[in-house]
mmCIF file of C-alpha atoms in Angstrom:
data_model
loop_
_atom_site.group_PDB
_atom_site.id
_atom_site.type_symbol
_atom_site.label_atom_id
_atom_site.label_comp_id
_atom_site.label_asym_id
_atom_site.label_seq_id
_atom_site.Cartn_x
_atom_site.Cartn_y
_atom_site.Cartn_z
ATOM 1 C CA UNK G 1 -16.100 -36.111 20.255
ATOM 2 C CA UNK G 2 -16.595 -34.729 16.865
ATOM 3 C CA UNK G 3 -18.516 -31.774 18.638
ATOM 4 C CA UNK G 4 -15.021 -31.181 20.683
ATOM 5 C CA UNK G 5 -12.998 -30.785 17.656
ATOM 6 C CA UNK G 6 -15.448 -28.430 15.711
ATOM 7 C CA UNK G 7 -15.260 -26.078 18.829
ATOM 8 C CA UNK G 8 -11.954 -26.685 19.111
ATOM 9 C CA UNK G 9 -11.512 -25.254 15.248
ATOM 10 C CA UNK G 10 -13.176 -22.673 15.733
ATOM 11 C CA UNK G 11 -11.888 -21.173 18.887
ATOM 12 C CA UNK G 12 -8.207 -21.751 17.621
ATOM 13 C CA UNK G 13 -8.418 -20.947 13.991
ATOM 14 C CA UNK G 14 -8.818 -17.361 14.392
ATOM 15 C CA UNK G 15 -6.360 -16.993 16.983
ATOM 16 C CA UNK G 16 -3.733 -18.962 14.971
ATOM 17 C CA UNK G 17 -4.661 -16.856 11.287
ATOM 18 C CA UNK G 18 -4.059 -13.315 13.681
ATOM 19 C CA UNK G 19 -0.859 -14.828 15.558
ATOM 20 C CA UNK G 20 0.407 -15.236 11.381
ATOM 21 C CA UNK G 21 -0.385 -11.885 10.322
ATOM 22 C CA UNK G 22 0.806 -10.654 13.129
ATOM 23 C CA UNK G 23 4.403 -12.085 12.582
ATOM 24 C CA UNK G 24 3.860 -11.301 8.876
ATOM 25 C CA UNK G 25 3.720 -7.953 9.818
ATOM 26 C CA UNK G 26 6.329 -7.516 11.765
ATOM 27 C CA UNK G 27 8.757 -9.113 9.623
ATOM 28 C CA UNK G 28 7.973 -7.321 6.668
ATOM 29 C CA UNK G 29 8.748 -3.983 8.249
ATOM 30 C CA UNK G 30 11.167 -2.040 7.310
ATOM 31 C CA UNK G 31 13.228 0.705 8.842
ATOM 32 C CA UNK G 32 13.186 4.788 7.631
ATOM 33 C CA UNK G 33 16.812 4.397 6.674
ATOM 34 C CA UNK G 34 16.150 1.832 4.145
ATOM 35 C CA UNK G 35 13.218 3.324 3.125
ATOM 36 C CA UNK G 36 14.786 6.727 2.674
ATOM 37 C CA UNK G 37 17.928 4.449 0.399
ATOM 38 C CA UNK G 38 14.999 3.215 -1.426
ATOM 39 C CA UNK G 39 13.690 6.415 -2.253
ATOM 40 C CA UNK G 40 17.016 7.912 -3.014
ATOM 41 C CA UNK G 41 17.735 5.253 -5.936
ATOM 42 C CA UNK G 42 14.178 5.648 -7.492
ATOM 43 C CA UNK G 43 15.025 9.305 -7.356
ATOM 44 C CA UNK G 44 18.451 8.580 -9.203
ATOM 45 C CA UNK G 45 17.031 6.159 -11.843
ATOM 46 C CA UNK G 46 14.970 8.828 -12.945
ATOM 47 C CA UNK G 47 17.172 11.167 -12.853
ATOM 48 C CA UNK G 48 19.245 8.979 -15.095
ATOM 49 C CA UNK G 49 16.452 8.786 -17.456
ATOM 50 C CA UNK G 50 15.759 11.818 -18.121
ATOM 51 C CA UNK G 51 19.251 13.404 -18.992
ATOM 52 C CA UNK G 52 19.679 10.009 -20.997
ATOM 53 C CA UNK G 53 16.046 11.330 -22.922
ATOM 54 C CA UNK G 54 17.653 14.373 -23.193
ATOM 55 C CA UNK G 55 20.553 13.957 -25.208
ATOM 56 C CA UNK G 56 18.983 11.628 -27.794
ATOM 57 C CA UNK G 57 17.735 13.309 -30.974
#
């Protein structure tokens, strides 16, 4: 029996680990519009910054 459930492991452990990245993957995607947002307030931030740089003497 022991022999099953080794085998058993082994053929389903893999399987199981890709089924998790796989859902890992897909849930951590996100879409070009909030991507693009992102980008835009990184943009602004360091905008911000840098006139806030500027004016100090």
């Amino acid at each position: 029996m022991e022999g099953g459930l080794w085998g058993t492991v082994v053929i389903l452990g893999p399987i199981l680990l890709a089924l998790a990245i796989g859902w890992a993957m897909l849930r951590n995607r996100t879409s070009k519009a909030k991507l693009r947002q992102t980008e835009q307030a990184t943009r602004d931030l360091y905008d911000d910054q840098s006139a806030a740089d500027r004016t100090r003497p």
